[in-house]
Tab-separated table of C-alpha atoms and ligand atoms in Angstrom:
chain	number	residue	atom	x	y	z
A	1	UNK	CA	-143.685	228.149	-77.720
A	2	UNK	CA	-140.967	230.750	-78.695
A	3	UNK	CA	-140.683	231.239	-82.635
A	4	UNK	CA	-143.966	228.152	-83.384
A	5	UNK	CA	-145.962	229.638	-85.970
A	6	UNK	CA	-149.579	229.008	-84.881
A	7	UNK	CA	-152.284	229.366	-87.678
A	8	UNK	CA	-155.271	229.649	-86.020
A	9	UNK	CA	-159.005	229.180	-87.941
A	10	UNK	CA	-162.322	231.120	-86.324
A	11	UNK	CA	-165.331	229.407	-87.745
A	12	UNK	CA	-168.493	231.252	-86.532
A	13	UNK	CA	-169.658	230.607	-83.250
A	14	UNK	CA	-170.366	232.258	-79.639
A	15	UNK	CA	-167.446	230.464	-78.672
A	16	UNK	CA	-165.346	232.070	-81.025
A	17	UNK	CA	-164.816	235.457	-78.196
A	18	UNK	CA	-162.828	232.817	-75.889
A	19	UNK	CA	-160.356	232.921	-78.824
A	20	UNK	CA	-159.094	236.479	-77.750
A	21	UNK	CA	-157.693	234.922	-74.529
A	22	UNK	CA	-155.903	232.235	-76.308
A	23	UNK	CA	-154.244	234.449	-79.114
A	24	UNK	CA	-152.873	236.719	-75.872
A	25	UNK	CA	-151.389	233.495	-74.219
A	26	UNK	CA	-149.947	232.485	-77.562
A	27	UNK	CA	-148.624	235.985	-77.787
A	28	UNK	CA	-146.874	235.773	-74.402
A	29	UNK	CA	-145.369	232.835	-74.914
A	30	UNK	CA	-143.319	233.838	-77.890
A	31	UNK	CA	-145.498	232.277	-80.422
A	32	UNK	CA	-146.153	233.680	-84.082
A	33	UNK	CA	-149.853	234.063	-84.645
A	34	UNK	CA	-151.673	234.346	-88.150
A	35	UNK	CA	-155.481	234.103	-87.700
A	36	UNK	CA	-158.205	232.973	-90.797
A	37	UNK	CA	-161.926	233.462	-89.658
A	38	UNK	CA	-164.528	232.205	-92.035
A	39	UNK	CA	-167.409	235.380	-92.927
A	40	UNK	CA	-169.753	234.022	-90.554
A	41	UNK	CA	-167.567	234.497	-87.266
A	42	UNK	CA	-166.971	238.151	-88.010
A	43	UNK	CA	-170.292	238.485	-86.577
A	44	UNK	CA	-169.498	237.039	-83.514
A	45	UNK	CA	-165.990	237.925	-83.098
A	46	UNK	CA	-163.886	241.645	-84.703
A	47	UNK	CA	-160.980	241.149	-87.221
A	48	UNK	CA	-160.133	244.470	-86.348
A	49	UNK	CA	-159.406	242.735	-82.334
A	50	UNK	CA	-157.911	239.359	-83.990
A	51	UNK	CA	-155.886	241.561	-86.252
A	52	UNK	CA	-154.262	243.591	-83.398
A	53	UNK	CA	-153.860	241.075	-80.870
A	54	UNK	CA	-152.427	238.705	-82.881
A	55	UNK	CA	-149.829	241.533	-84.724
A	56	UNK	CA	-150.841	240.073	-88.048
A	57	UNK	CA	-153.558	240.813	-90.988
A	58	UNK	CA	-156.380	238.736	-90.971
A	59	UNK	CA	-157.113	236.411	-93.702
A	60	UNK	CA	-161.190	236.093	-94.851
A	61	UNK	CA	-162.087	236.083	-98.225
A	62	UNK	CA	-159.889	234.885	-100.848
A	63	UNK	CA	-159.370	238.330	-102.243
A	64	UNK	CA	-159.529	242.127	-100.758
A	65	UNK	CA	-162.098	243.693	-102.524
A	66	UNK	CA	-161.019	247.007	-101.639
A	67	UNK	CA	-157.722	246.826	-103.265
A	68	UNK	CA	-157.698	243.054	-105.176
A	69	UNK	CA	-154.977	241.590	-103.202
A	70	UNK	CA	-155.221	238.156	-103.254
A	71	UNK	CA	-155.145	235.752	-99.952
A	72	UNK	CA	-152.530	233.204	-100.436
A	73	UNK	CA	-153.745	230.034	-99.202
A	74	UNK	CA	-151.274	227.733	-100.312
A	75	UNK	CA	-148.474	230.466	-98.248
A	76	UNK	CA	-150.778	229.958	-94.978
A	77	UNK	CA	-150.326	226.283	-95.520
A	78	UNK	CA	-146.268	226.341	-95.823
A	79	UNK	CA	-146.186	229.123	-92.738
A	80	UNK	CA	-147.713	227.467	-90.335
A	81	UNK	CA	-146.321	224.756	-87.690
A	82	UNK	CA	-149.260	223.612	-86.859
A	83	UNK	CA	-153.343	224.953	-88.107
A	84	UNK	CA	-155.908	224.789	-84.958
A	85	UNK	CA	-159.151	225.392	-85.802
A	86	UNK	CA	-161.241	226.982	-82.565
A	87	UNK	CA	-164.204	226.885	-82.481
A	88	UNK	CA	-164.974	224.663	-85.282
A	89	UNK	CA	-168.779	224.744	-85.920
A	90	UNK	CA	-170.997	221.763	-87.392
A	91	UNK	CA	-170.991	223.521	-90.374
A	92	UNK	CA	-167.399	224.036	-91.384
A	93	UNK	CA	-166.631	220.248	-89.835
A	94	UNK	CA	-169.207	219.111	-92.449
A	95	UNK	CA	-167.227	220.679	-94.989
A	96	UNK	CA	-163.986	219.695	-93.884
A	97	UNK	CA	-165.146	216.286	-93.797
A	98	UNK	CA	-166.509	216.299	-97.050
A	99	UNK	CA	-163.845	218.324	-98.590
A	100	UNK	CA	-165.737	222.190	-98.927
A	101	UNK	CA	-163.869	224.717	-100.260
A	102	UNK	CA	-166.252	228.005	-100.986
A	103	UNK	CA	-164.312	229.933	-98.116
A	104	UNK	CA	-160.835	230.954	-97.253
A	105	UNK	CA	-160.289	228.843	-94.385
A	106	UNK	CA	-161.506	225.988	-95.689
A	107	UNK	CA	-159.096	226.383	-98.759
A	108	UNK	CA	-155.953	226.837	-96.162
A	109	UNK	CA	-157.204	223.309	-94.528
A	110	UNK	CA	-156.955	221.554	-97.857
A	111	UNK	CA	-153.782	223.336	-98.753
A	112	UNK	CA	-152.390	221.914	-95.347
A	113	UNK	CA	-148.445	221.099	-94.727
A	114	UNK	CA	-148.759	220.838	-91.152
A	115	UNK	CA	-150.738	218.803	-88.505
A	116	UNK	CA	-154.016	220.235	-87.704
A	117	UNK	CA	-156.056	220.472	-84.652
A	118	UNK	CA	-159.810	221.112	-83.907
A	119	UNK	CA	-161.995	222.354	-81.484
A	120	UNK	CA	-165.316	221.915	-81.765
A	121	UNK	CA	-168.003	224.118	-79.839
A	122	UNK	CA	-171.682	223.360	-80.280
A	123	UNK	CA	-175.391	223.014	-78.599
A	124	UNK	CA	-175.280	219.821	-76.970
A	125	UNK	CA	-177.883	218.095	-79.204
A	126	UNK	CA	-175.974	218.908	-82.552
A	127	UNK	CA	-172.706	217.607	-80.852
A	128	UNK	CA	-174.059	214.408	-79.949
A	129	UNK	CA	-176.009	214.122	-82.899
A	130	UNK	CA	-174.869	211.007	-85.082
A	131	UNK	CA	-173.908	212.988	-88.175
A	132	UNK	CA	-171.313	215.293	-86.007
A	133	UNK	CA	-169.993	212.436	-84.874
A	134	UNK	CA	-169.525	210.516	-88.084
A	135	UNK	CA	-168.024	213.862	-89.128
A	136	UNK	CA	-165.494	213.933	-86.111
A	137	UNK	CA	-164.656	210.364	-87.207
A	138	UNK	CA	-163.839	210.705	-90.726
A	139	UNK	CA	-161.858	214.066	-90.094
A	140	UNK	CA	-159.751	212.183	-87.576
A	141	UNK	CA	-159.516	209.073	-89.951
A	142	UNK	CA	-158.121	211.574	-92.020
A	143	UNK	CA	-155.331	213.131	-88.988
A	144	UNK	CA	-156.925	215.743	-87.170
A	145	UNK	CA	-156.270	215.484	-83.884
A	146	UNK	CA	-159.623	216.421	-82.124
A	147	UNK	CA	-159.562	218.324	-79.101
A	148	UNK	CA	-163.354	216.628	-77.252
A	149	UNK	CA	-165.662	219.661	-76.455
A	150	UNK	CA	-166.585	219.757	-73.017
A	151	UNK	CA	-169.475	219.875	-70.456
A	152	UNK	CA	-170.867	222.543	-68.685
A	153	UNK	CA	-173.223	225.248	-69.325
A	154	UNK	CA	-173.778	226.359	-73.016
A	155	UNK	CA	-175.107	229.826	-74.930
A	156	UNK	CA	-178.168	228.293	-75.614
A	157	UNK	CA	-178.783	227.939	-71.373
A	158	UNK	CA	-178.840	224.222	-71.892
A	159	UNK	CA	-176.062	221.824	-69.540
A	160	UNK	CA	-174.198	219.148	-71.548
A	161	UNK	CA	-171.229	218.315	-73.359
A	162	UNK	CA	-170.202	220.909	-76.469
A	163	UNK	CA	-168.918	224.101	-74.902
A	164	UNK	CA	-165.153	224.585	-76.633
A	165	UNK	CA	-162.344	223.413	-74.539
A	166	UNK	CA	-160.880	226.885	-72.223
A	167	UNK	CA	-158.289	228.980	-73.923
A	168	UNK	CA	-156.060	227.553	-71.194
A	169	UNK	CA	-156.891	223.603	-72.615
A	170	UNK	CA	-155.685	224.402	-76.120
A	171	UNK	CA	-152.906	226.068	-75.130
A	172	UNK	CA	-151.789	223.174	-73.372
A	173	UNK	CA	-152.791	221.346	-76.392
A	174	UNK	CA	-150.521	223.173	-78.200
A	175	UNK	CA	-147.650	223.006	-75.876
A	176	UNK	CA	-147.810	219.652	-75.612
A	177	UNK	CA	-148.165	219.274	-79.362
A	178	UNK	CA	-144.389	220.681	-79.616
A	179	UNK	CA	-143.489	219.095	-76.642
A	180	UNK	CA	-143.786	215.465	-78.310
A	181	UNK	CA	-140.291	213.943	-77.671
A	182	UNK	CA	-138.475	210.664	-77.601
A	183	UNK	CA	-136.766	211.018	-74.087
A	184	UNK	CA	-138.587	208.240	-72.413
A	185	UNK	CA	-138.252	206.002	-75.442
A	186	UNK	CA	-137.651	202.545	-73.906
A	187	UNK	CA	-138.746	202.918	-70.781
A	188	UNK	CA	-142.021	201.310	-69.140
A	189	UNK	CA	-143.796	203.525	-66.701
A	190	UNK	CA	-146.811	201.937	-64.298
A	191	UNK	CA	-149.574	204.202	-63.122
A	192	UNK	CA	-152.226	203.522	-61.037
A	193	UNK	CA	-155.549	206.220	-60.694
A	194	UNK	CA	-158.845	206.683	-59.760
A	195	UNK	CA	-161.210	205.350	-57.116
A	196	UNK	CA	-161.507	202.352	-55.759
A	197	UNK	CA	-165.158	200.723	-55.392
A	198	UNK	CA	-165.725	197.983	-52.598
A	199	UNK	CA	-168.287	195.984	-52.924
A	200	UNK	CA	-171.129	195.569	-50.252
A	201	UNK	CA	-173.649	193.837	-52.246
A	202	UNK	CA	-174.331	193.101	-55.990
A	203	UNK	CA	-176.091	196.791	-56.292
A	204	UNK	CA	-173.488	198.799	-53.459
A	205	UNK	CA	-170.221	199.828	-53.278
A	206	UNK	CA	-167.881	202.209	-50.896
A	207	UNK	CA	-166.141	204.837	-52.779
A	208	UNK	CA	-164.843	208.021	-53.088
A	209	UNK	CA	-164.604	211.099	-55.031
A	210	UNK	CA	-161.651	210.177	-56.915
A	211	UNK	CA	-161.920	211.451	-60.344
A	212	UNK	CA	-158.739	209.985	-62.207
A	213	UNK	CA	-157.938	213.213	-63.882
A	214	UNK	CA	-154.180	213.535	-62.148
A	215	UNK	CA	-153.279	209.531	-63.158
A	216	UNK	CA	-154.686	210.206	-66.642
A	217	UNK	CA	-152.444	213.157	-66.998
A	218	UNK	CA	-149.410	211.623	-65.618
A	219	UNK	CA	-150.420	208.748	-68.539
A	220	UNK	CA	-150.630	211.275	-71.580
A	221	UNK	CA	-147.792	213.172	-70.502
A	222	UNK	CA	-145.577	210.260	-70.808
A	223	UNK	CA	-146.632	208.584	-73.687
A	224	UNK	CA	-145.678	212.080	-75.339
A	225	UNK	CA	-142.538	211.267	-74.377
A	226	UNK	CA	-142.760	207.872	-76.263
A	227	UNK	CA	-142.613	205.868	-72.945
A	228	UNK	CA	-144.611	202.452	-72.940
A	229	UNK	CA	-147.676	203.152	-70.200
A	230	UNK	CA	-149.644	200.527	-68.060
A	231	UNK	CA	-152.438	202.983	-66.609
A	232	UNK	CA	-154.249	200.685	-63.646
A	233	UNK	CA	-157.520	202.355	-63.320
A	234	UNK	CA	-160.651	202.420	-61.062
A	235	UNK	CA	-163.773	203.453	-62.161
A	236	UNK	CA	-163.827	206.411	-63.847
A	237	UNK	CA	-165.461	208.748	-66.614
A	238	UNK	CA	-162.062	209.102	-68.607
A	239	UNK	CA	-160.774	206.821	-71.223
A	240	UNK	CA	-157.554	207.224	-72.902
A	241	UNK	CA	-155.947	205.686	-76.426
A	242	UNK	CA	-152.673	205.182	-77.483
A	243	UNK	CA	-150.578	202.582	-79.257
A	244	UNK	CA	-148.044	202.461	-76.278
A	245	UNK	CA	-151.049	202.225	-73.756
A	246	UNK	CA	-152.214	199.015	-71.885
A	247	UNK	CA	-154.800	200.590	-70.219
A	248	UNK	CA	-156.237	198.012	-67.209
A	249	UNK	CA	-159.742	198.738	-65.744
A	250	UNK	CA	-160.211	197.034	-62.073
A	251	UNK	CA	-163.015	197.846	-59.436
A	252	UNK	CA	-161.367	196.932	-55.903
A	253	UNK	CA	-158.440	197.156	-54.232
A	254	UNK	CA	-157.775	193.242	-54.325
A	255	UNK	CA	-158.279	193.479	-58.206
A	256	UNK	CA	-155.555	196.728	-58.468
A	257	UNK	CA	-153.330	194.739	-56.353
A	258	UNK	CA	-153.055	191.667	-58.275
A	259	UNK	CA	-152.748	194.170	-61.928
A	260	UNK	CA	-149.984	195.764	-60.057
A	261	UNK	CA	-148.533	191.713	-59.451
A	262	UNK	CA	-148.945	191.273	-62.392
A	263	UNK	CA	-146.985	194.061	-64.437
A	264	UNK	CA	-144.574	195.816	-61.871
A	265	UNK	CA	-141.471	193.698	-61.898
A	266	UNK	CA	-140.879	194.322	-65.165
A	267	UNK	CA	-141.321	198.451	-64.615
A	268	UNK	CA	-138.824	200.545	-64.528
A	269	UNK	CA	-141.170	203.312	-62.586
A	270	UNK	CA	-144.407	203.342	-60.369
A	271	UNK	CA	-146.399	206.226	-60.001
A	272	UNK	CA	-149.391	205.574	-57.043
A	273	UNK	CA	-151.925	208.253	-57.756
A	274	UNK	CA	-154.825	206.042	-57.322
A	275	UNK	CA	-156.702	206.828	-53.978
A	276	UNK	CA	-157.366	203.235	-52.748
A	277	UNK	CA	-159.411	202.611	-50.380
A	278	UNK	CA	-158.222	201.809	-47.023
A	279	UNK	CA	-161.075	199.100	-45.839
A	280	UNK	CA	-163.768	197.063	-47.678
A	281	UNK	CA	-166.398	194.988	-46.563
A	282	UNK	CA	-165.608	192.101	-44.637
A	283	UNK	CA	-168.633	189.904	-46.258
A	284	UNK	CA	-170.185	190.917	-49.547
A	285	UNK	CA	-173.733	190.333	-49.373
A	286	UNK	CA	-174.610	187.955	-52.301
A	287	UNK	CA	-177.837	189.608	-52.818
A	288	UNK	CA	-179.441	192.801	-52.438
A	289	UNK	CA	-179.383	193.895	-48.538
A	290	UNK	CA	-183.068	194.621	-47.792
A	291	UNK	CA	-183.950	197.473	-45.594
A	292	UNK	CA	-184.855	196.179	-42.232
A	293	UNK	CA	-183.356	196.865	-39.207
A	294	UNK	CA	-182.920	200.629	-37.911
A	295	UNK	CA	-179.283	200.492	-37.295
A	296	UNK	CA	-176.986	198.382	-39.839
A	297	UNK	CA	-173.925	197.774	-38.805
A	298	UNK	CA	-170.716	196.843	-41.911
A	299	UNK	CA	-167.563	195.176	-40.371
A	300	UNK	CA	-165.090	196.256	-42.550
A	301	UNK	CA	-161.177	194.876	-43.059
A	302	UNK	CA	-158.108	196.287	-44.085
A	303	UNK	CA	-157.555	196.460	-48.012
A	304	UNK	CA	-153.729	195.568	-49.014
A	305	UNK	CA	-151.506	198.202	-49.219
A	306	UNK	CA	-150.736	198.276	-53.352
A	307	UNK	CA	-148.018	200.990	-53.151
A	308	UNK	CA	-146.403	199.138	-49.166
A	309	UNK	CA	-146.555	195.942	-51.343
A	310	UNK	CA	-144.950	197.701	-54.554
A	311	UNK	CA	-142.124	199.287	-52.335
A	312	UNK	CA	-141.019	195.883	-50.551
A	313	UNK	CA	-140.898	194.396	-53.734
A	314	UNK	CA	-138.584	197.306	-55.426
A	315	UNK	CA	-135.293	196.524	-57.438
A	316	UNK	CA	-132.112	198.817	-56.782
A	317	UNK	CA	-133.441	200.182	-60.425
A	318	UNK	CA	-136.937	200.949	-60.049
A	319	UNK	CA	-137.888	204.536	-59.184
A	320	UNK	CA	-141.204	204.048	-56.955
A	321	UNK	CA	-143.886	207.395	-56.793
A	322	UNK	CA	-146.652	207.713	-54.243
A	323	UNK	CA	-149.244	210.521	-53.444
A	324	UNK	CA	-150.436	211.785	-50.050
A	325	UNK	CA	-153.780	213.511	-49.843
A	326	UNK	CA	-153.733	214.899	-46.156
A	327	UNK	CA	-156.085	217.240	-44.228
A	328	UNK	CA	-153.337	218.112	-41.242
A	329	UNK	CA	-149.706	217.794	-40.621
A	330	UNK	CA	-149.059	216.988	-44.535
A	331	UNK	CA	-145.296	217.132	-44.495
A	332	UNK	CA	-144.648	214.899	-41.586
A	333	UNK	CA	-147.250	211.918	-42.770
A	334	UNK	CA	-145.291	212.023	-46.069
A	335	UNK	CA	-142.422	211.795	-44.576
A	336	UNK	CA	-142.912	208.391	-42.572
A	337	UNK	CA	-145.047	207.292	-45.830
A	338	UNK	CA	-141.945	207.957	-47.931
A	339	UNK	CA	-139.875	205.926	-45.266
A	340	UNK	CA	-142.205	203.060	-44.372
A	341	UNK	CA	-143.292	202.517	-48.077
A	342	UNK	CA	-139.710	202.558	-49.560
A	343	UNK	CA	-140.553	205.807	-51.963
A	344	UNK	CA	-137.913	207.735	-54.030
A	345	UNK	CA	-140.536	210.273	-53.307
A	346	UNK	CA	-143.687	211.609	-52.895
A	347	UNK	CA	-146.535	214.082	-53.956
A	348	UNK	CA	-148.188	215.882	-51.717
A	349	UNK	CA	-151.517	217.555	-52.502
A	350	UNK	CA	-153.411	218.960	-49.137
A	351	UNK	CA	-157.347	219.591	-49.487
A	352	UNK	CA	-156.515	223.200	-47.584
A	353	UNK	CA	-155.496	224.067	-50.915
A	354	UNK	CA	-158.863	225.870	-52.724
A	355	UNK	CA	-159.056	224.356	-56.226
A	356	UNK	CA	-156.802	220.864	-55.306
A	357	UNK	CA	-157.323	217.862	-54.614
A	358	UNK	CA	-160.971	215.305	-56.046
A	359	UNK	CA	-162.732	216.408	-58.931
A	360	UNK	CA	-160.894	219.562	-59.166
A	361	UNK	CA	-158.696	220.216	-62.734
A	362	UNK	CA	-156.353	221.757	-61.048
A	363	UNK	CA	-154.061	220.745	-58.274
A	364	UNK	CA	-151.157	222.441	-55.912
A	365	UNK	CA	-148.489	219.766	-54.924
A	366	UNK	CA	-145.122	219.970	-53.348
A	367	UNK	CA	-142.757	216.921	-53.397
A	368	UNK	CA	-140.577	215.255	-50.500
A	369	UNK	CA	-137.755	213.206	-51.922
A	370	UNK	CA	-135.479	210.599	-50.619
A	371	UNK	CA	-132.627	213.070	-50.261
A	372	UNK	CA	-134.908	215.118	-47.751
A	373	UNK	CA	-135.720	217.948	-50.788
A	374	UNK	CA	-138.852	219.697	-50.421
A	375	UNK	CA	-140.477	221.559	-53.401
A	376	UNK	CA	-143.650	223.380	-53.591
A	377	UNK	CA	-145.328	224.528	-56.636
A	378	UNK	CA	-148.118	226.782	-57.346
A	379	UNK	CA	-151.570	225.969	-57.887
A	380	UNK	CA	-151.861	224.784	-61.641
A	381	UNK	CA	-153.467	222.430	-64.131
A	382	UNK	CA	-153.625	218.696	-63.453
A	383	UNK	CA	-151.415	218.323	-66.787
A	384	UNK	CA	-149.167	220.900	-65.888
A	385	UNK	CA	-148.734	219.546	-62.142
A	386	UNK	CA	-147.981	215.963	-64.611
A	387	UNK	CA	-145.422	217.517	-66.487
A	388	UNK	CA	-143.582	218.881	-63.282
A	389	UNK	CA	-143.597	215.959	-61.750
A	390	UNK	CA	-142.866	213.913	-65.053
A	391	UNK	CA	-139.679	216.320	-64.937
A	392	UNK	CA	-138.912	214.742	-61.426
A	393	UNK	CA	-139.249	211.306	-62.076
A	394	UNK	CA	-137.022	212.036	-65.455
A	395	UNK	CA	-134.260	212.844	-63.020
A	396	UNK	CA	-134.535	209.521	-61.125
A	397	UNK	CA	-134.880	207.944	-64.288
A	398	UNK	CA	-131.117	207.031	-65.710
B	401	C5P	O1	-151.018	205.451	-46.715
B	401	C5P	P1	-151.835	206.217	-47.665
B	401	C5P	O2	-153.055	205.492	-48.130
B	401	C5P	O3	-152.159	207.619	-47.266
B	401	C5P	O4	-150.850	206.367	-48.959
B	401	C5P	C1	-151.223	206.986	-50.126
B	401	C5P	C2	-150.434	206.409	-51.252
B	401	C5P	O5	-150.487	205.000	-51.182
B	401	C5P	C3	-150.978	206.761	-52.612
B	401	C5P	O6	-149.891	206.813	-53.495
B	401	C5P	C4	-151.918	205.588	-52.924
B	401	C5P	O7	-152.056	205.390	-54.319
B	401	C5P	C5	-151.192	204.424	-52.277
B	401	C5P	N1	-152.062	203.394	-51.699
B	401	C5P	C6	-152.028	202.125	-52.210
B	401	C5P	N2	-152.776	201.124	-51.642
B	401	C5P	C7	-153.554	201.373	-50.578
B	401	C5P	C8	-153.593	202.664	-50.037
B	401	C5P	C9	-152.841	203.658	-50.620
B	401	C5P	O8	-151.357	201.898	-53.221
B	401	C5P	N3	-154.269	200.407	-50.057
């Protein structure tokens, strides 16, 4: 981020305190900071602390009344590298939707040279409600990249989606904003993630907690780098656009297996993150299975191994990625997986780890490689742990 000049917009919500934490990561990491805040979020957040955190003036109303200087908006427009507006209220997305210009900020987004990037933050009922969301759509139609609030506990003591996305989230927005590059141009990358669900019965399934967050970052991460991405997918809550995307949903194991068949000889790279599951139910009912007996007993069978099958199938070329979730004795099941599976190597995340693993957005790895290399890295971000090991593969990948 060293040297990127990062206008940043306050529009006037609770949210807009988090925005403190995000100028001093900005700050750390080199970057220039300017900050516009609309009148209304001066009562939630101090120019005076935006000002002095951010080493810059603060830009609010068009003029200073106190001694007439005028606010250049046009000059904010031709500083900036790139304009994120956090937290953007339902108010000031109405009127950048609709083209409003009675404030400085608003002004600046019209007078915009450089990408711009939003980050909404309201109750849960105004976020969902249609008109925000028509809103959302036509400022997108119009470029803005949209950073999705998310869910969790709001001011108003309601639970749902609309809190802002953490200071940490749009600073990895950011980074990966700049980070957009062509070095993967060319290349065609297969992924799988997520669960796998086994059917018992038209109504049942066997599962587990497999959220799909680490396969979906692996996926974003490298179609920033402009490499073509088939994402093979169990269920999941996540969903994922892109032009370079083919993006394949599948329920079982049997159904992964034969979307793997079907695109991985003509992949130059496999990364396994999905956690499959190992049996499935040797009959599937074909209707509901009524509660009778006390005791019911499910014979199951062994599912196909995707990434075994993947590994005996590998050309001299193809660089071939596998995870290992262990409880005990990580290092030396990864090492016969990376072995019996034919791996160039493997990642290694062990649910002793607080904070790693299901569910979690964050995740502590360490990778075994072919050439007997052991790394371990600290506990970080699922899109951070993607870009390290992104970095790996890149090394495999001539
Ligand atoms: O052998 P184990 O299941 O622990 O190996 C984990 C790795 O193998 C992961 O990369 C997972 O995606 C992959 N795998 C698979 N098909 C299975 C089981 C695991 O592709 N049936």
């Amino acid at each position: 981020m060293q040297g990127k000049r990062i206008l940043l917009g306050i529009s006037g919500g609770i949210a807009a305190y988090k925005i403190v934490t995000l100028i001093r990561l900005l700050i750390k990491s080199g970057a220039e900071v300017k900050c516009i805040l609309t009148p209304a979020s001066c009562d939630f957040i101090s120019p005076l602390t935006v000002a002095t955190l951010s080493k810059n003036p603060v830009g609010i109303e068009f003029w200073d009344k106190s001694d007439g200087t005028w606010s250049n908006h046009v000059e904010y427009g031709l500083w900036a590298d790139v304009f994120l507006i956090a937290p953007l209220t339902a108010n000031t997305l109405h009127k950048l939707a609709h083209g409003g210009c009675n404030n400085l900020l608003l002004a600046t987004y019209l007078s915009m040279k450089c990408p711009v990037i939003v980050a909404p933050a309201m109750d849960l009922d105004m976020y969902i409600h249609p008109t925000t969301k028509r809103n959302l759509e036509i400022i997108a139609g119009d470029g803005v990249l949209v950073i999705p609030a998310e869910s969790g506990e709001l001011a108003s003591g309601l639970i749902g989606q609309g809190r802002m996305a953490e200071p940490e989230t749009l600073f990895e927005s950011l980074e990966a904003f700049f980070e957009n590059s062509s070095e993967l141009v060319g290349k065609r990358i297969l992924i799988t993630a997520g669960p796998t669900y086994e059917a018992l019965d038209p109504v049942r399934f066997i599962g587990n907690h497999s959220s799909g967050k680490m396969g979906f970052a692996l996926a974003e991460n490298i179609l920033r780098k402009g490499a073509e991405v088939v994402l093979i997918s169990g269920p999941t809550k996540l969903d994922l656009k892109h032009n370079n995307l083919t993006l394949v949903k599948v329920q079982s194991a049997e159904n992964m297996l034969h979307a793997v068949q079907e695109h991985w000889s003509n992949s130059d790279a496999g990364i396994f993150s999905a956690a499959v599951a190992d049996y499935r139910p040797l009959n599937v009912a074909e209707q509901k299975i009524k509660k009778s007996e006390e005791n019911l007993t499910i014979e199951l069978i062994k599912n196909p191994d995707i990434l075994g099958w993947a590994g005996s199938m590998k050309s001299e070329k193809q660089i071939l990625v596998g995870f290992a979730l262990e409880t005990t004795n990580g290092k030396a099941y990864a090492e016969d997986k990376l072995t019996r599976k034919n791996l160039d190597f493997i990642v290694l995340n062990s649910l002793e780890d607080h904070g790693a693993g299901f569910g979690f957005d964050t995740n502590k790895i360490s990778i075994l490689d072919n050439h007997n290399n052991f790394t371990s890295f600290e506990l970080m971000s699922k899109a951070n742990v993607a870009k390290d090991i992104v970095n790996y593969l890149k090394k495999y990948l001539k």
